[in-house]
Short mmCIF file of C-alpha atoms in Angstrom, two decimals:
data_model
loop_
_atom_site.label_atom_id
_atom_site.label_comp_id
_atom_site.label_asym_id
_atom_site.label_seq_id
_atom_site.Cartn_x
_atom_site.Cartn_y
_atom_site.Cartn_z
CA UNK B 1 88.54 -102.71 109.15
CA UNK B 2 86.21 -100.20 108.32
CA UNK B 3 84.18 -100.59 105.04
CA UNK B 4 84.61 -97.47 102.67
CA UNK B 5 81.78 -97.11 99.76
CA UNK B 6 81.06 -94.80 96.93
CA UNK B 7 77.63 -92.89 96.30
CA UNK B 8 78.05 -92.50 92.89
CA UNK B 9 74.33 -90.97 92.66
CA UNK B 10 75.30 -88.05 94.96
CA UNK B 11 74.01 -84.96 93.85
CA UNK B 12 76.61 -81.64 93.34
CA UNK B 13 75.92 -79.47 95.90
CA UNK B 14 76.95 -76.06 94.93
CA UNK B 15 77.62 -73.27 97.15
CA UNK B 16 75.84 -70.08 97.38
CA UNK B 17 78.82 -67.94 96.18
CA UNK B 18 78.82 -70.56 92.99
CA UNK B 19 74.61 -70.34 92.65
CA UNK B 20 74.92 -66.78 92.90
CA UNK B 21 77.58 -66.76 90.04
CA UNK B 22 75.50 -68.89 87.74
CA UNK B 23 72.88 -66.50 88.44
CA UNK B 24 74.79 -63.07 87.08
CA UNK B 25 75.99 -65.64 84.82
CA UNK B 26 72.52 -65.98 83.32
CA UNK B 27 71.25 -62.70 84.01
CA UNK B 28 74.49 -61.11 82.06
CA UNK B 29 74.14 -63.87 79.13
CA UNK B 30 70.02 -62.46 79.05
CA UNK B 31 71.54 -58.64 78.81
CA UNK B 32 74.04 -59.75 76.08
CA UNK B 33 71.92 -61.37 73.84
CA UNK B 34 69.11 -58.46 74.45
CA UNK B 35 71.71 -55.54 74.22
CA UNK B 36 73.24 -57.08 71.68
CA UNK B 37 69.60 -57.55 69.87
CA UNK B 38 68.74 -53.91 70.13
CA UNK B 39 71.92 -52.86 68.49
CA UNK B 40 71.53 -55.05 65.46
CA UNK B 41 67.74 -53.21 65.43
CA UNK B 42 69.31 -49.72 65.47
CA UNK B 43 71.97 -50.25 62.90
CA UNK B 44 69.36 -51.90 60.20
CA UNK B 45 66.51 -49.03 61.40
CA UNK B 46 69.68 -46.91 60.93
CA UNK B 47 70.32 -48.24 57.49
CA UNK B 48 66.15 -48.17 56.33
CA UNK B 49 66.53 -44.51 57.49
CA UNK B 50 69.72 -43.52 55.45
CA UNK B 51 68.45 -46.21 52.61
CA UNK B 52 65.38 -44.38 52.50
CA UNK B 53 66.47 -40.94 52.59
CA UNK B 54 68.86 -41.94 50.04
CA UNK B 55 66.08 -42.80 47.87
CA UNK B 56 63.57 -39.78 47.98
CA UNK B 57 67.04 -37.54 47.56
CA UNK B 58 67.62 -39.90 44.36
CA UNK B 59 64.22 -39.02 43.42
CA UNK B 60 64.38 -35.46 43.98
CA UNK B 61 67.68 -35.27 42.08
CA UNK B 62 66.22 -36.86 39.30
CA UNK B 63 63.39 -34.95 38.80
CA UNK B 64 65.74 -31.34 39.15
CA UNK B 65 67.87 -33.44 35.90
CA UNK B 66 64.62 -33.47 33.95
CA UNK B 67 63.94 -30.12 34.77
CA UNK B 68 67.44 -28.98 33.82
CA UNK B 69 67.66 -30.57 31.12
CA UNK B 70 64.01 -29.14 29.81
CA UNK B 71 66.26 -25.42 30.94
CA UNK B 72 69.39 -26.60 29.17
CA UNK B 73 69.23 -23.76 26.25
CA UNK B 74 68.28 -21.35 28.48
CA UNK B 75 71.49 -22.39 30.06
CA UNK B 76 73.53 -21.92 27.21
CA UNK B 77 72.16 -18.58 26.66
CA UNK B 78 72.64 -17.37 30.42
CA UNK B 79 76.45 -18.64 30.06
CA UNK B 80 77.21 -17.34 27.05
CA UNK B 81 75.51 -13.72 27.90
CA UNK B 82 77.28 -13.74 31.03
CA UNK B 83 80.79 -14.45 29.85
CA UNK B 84 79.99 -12.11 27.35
CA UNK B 85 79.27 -9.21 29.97
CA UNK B 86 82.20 -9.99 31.98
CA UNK B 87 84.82 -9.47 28.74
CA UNK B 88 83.03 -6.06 28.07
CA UNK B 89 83.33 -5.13 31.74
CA UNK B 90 86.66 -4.60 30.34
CA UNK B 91 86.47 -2.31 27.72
CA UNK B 92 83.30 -0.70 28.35
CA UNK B 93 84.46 1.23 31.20
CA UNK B 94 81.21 3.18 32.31
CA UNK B 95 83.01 6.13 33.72
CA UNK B 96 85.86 5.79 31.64
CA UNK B 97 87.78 8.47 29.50
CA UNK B 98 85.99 9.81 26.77
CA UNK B 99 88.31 11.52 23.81
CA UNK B 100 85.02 13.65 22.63
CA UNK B 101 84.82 15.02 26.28
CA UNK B 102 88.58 15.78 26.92
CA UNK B 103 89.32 17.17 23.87
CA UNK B 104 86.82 19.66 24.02
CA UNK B 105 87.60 20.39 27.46
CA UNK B 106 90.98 21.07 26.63
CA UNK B 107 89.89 22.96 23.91
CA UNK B 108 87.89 25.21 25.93
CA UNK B 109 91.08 25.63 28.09
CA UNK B 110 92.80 27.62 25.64
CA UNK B 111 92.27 31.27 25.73
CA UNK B 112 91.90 33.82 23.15
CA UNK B 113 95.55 34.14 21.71
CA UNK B 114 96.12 30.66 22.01
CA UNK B 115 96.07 28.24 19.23
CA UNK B 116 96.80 24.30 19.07
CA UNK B 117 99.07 23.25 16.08
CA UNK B 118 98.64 19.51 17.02
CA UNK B 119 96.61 17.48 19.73
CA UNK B 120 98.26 13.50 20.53
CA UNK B 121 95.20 12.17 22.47
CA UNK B 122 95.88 8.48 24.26
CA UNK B 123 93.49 5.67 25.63
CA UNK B 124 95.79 6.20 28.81
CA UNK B 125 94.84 9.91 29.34
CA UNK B 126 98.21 11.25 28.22
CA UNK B 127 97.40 14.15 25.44
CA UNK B 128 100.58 16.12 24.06
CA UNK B 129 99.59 19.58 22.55
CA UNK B 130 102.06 21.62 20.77
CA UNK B 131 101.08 25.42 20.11
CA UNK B 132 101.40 28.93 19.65
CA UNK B 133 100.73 31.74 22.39
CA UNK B 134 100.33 35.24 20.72
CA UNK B 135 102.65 36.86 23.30
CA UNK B 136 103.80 35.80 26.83
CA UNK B 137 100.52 37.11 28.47
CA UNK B 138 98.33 34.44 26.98
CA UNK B 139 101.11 31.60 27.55
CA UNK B 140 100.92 32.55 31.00
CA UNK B 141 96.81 32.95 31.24
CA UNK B 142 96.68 29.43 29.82
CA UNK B 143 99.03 27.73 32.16
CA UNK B 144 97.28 28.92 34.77
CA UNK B 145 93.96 27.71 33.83
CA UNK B 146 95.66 24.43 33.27
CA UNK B 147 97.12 25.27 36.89
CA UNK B 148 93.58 25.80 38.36
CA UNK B 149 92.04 22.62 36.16
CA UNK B 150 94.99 20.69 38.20
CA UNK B 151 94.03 22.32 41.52
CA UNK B 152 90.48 21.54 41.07
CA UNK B 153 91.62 18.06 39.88
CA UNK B 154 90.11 17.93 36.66
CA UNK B 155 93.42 17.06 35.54
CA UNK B 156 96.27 14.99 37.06
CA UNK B 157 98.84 16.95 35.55
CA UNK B 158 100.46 19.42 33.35
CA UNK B 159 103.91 20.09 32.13
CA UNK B 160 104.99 22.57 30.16
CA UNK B 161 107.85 21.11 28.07
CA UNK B 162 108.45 23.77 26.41
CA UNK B 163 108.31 27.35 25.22
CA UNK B 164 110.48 29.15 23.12
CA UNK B 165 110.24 32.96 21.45
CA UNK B 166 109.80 33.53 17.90
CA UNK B 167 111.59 36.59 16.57
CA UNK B 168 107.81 37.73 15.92
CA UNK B 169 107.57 37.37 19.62
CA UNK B 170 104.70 34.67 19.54
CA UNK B 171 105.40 32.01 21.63
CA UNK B 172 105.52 27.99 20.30
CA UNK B 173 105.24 25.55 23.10
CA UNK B 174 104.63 22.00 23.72
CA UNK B 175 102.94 20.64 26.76
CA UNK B 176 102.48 17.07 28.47
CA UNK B 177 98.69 16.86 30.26
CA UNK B 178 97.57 13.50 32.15
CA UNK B 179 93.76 14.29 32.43
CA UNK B 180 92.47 12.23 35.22
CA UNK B 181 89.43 9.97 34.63
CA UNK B 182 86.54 10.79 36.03
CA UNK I 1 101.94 -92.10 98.83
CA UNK I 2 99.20 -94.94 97.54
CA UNK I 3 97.02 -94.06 95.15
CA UNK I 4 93.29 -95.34 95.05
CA UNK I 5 92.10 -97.07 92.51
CA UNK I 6 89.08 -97.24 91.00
CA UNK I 7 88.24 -93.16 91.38
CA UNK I 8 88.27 -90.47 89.25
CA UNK I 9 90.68 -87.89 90.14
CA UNK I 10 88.56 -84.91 92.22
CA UNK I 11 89.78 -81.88 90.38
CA UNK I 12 88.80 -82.65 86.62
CA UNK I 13 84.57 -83.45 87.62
CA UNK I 14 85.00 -80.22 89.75
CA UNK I 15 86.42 -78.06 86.75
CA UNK I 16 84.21 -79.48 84.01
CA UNK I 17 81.08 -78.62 85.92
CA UNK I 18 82.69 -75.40 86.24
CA UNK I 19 82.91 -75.16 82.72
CA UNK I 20 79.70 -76.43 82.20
CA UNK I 21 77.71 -73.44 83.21
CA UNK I 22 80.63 -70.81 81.06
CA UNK I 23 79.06 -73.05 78.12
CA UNK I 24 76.31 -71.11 76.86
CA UNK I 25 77.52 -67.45 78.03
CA UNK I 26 80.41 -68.42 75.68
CA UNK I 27 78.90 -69.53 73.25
CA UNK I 28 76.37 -66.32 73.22
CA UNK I 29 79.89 -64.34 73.58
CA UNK I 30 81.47 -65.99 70.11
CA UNK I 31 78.32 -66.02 68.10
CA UNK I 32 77.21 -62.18 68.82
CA UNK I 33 81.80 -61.58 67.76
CA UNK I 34 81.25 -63.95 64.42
CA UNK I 35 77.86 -62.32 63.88
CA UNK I 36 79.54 -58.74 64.60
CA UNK I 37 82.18 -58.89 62.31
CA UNK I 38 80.93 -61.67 59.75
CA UNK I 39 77.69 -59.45 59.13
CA UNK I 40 76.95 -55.90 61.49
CA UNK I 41 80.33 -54.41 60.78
CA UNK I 42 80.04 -54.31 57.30
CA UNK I 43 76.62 -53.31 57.24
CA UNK I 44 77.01 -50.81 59.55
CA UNK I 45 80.01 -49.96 57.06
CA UNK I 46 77.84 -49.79 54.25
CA UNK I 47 75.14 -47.93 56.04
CA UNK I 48 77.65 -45.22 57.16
CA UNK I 49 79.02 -45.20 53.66
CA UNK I 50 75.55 -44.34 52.49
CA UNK I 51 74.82 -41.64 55.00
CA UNK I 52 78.05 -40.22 53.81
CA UNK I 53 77.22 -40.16 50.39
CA UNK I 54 73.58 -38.91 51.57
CA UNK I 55 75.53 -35.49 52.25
CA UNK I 56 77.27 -35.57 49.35
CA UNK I 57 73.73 -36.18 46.95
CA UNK I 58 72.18 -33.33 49.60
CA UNK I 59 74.99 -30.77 48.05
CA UNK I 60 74.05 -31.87 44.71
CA UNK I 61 70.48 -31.76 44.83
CA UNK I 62 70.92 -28.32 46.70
CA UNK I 63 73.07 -27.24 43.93
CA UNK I 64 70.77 -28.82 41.49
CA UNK I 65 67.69 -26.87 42.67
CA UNK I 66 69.52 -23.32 43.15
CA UNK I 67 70.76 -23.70 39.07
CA UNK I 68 66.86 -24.67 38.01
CA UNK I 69 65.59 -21.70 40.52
CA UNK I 70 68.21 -19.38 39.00
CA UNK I 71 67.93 -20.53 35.43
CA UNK I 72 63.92 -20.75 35.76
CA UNK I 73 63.58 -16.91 36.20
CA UNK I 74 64.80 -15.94 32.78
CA UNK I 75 62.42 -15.55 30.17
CA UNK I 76 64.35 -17.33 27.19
CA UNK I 77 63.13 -14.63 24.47
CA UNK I 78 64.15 -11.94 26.05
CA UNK I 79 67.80 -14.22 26.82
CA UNK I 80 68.06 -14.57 23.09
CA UNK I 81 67.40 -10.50 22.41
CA UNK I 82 70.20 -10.05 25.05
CA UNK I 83 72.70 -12.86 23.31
CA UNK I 84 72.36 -11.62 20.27
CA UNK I 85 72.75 -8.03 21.31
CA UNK I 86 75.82 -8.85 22.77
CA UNK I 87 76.91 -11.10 19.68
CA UNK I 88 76.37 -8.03 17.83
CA UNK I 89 78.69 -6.10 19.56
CA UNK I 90 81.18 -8.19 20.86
CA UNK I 91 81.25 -10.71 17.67
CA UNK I 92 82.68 -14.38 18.35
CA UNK I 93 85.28 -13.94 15.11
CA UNK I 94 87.19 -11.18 13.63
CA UNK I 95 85.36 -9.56 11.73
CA UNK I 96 87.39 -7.22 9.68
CA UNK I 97 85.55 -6.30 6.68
CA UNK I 98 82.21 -5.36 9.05
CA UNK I 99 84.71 -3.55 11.59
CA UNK I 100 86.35 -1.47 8.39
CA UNK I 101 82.56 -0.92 6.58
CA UNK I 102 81.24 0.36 9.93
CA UNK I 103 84.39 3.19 10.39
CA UNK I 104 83.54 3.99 6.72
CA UNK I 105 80.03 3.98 7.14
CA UNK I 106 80.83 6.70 10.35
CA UNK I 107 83.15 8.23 8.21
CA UNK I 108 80.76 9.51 5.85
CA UNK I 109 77.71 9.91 8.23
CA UNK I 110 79.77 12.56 10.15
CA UNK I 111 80.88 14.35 6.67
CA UNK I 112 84.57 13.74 7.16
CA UNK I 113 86.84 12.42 4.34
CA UNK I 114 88.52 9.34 4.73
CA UNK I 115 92.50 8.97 3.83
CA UNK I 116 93.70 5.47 4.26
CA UNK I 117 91.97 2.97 6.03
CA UNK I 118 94.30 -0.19 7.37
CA UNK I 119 93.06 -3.30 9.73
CA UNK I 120 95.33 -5.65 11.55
CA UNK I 121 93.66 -8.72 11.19
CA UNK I 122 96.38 -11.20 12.60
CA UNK I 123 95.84 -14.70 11.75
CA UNK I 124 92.46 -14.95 9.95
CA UNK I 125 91.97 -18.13 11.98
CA UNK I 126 90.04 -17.26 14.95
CA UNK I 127 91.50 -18.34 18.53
CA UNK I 128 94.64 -16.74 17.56
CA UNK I 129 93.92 -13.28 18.58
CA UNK I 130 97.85 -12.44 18.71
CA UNK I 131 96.67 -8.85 18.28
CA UNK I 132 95.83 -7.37 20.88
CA UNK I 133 96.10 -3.89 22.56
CA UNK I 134 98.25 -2.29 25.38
CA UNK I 135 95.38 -1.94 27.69
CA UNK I 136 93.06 -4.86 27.34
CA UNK I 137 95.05 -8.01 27.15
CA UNK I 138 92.52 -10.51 27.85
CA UNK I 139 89.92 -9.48 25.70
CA UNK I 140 91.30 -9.99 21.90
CA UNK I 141 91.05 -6.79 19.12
CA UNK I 142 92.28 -5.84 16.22
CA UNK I 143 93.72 -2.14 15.43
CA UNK I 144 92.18 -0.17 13.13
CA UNK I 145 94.18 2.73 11.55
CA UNK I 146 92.71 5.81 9.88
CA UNK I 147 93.40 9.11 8.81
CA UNK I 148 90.45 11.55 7.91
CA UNK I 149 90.24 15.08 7.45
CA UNK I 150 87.01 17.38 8.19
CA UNK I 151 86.38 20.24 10.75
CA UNK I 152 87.19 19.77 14.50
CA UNK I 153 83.52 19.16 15.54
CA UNK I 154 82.53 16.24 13.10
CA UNK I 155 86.14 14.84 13.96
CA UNK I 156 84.62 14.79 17.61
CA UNK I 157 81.36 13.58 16.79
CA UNK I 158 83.10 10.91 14.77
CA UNK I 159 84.84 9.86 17.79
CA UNK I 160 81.74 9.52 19.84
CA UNK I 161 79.56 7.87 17.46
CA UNK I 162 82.49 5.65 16.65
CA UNK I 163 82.38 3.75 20.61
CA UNK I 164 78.26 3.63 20.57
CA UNK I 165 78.30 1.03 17.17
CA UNK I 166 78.57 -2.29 17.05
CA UNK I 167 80.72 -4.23 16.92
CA UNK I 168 82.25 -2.49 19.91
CA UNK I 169 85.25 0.15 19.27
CA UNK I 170 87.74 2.11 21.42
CA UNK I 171 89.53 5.26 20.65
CA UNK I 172 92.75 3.96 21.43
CA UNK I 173 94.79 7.04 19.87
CA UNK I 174 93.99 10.53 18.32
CA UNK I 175 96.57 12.90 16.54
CA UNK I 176 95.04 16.05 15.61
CA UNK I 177 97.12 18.18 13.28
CA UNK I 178 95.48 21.52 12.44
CA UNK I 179 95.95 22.68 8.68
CA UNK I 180 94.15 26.53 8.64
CA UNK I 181 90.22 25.75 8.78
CA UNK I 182 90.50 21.94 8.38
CA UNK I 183 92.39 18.91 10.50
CA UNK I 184 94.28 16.09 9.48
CA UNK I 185 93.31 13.35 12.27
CA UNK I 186 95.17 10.28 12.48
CA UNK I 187 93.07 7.65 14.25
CA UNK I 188 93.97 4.32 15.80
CA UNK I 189 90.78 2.26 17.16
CA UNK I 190 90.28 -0.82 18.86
CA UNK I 191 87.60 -3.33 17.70
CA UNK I 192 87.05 -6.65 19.87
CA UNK I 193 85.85 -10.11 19.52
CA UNK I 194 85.69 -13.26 21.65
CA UNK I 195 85.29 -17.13 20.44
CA UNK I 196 82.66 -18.63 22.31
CA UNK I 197 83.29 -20.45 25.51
CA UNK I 198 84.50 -24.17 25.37
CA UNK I 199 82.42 -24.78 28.64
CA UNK I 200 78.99 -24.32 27.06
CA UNK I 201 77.17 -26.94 27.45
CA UNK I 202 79.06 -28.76 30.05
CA UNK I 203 76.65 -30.42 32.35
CA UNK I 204 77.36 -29.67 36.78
CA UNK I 205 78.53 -26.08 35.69
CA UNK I 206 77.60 -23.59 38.28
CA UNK I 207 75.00 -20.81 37.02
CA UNK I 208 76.11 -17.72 38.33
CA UNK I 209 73.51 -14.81 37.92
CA UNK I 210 74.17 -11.69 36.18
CA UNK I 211 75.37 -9.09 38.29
CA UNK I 212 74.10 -5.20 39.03
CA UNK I 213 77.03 -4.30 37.63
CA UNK I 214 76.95 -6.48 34.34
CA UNK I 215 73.12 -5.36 33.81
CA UNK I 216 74.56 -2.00 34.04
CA UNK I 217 77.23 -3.10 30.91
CA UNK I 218 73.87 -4.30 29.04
CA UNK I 219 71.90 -1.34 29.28
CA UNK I 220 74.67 1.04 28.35
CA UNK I 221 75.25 -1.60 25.09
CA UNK I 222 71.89 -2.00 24.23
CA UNK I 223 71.73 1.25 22.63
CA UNK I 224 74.53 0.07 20.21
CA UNK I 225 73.54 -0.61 16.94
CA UNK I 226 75.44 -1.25 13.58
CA UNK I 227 75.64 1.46 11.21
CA UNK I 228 72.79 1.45 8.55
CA UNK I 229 74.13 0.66 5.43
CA UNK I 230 76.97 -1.69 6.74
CA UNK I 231 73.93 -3.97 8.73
CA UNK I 232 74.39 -6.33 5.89
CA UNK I 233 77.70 -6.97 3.62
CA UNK I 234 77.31 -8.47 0.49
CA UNK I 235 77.82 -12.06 0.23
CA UNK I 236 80.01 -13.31 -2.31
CA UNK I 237 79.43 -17.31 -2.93
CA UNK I 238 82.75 -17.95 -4.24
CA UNK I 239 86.40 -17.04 -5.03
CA UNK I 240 87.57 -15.93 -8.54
CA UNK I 241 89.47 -17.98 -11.10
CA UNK I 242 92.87 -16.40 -11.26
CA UNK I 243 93.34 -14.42 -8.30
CA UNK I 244 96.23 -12.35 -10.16
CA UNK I 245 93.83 -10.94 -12.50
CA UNK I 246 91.51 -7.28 -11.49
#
């Protein structure tokens, strides 16, 4: 009967496929822990970057408060001027209609023979005359100035509302002019 | 089958030396995961967080420097001639009695004779400016109704002189009735006003620089000044005693 025995101090013999493992193993457990390294020192060199960027903008920011608030009436002054300007933009309309300049424009419409009773001047350019023409001749020499001033668009418009004979034969009339701003 | 005694079973020395070298890889592994998400993630988070709100303090530092660049090239006396130029004209109350003295102060500087004389004041408290006329809604006015009478050229120079004076006026309606040599006018003006801002002096307001066209506005009312003798109304301290006596 043959005698069987352990060798209990028999050393593991591993195979090349298994040393070569352990190797990559290794190697890839090195590249880990290095990769791994360099990311943690590019996120915190990331964050002392942005941390102290942060800082000199925090700085800068300051410093423009201080100087704002040293320019804080001159501020006030700017704002209120400006809203100011911007309500008169409104009414101060620079080439808007001026009642002086039309009325005496329509004034110098009228020709000898003509004479205005009344004048009804509005903001919106609409001016109602009422009249009297000597005789039909100077009715009809002063619409057609009107006619030319609307040709030449000095005036949007012109209508005669209306005319009517006088036993004296003068002519009253009333007329309905939208002068055109300039 | 017989089983030997006395020996370990083959497969479990064979595994655990297996697992033996997997130790410290593995161990790398869950450290650098705990360390990852117990500490780099929310750095990183905060980091990223800060670089966002680096942007955001970039905008207002930008913003902060344009309003100090714009606001640094006014000279502030020559601001407070311009504000109180345009206070003059466009005054932040109503100011009735100065709008009426100033037509009556024209009146009689262009030798025409004043009839009545009415104002439409509104509410004497100032924000309500509930009157207002046709063509300028935003801008709050009270209506001013006259009636003079005169020859045709003062009536015109009236109604020039009347829109360069402060406080500002409009010609808003003329009615011109001829009566042989003289006119009977019936007038209807326009005076403005405008309460002062509620944003002044709010801090992170924009500063937006006065335009071509608003310097323009300023030039052509700088030339507006109040009539003479109306520059300063008297100033009574108080009320009567009985109000229902002359």
């Amino acid at each position: 009967m043959a005698v069987q025995s352990i060798n209990l101090l028999q050393p593991d013999e591993l195979s090349s496929a298994e040393k070569k493992g352990a190797f990559f193993l290794k190697i890839g457990t090195i590249f880990l822990i290095v990769a791994y390294c360099l990311v943690v020192v590019a996120i915190f060199s990331f964050g002392l970057v942005v941390n102290r960027e942060s800082q000199a903008i925090a700085d800068k920011v300051e410093f423009e408060k201080t100087r704002l608030s040293e320019l804080q009436e001159v501020e006030s002054l700017q704002f209120l001027l400006k809203d100011r300007l911007v309500s008169l933009a409104e009414v101060i309309e620079l080439d808007g209609l001026k009642p002086k300049y039309w009325l005496n424009y329509l004034d110098s419409l009228a020709p000898e023979g003509v004479g205005y009773d009344s004048v009804a001047w509005e903001a919106d350019g609409t001016v109602k005359i009422s009249g009297i023409a000597g005789n039909a001749i100077v009715l009809a020499d002063f619409l057609e100035k009107l006619k030319q001033a609307t040709d030449n668009k000095k005036i949007a418009s012109s209508i005669l509302v209306s005319a009517t004979r006088q036993t004296e034969g003068v002519y009253d009339f009333n007329l309905e002019i939208l002068i055109k701003e300039q | 089958m017989k089983q030997e005694l006395g020996k370990l079973p083959s497969f479990s020395k064979a595994n655990l030396s297996q697992f033996r070298s997997f130790l410290f890889p593995g161990i790398i592994v869950i450290l650098i995961v705990v360390s990852a998400v117990t500490i780099l993630k929310p750095k990183l988070d905060d980091f990223l967080d800060l670089r966002r709100g680096l942007a955001k303090q970039k905008k207002e530092l930008a913003q902060l420097s344009q309003k100090v660049a714009v606001l640094g090239g006014y000279d502030q006396n020559e601001l407070k001639t311009r504000v109180n130029q345009v206070l003059k004209v466009l005054p932040i109350e109503k100011e009735g009695p100065f709008a009426l003295a100033t037509v009556r102060g024209l009146v009689s500087e262009n030798d025409l004779e004043l009839g009545n004389l009415e104002v439409e004041i509104g509410k004497v408290s100032t924000e309500s400016a509930e009157v207002k006329s046709k063509k300028e809604e935003t801008l709050p006015s009270l209506g001013i109704q006259l009636s003079v009478f005169g020859s045709l050229a003062d009536l015109y120079n009236f109604l020039e002189s009347v829109e360069a004076k402060a406080p500002i006026m409009r010609v808003q309606q003329v009615n011109i009735d001829r009566e042989g040599t003289t006119i009977d006018t019936q007038i209807v003006l326009s005076t403005y006003y405008l309460v002062v801002p509620k944003e002044i002096g709010k801090v992170n307001r924009q500063v937006v620089p006065i335009s071509a066209e608003e310097e323009k506005i300023y030039q052509e009312l700088s030339d507006y000044q109040t009539v003479g003798d109306v520059a300063a109304l008297p100033y009574i301290s108080s009320g009567k005693e009985n109000p229902f006596t002359y």
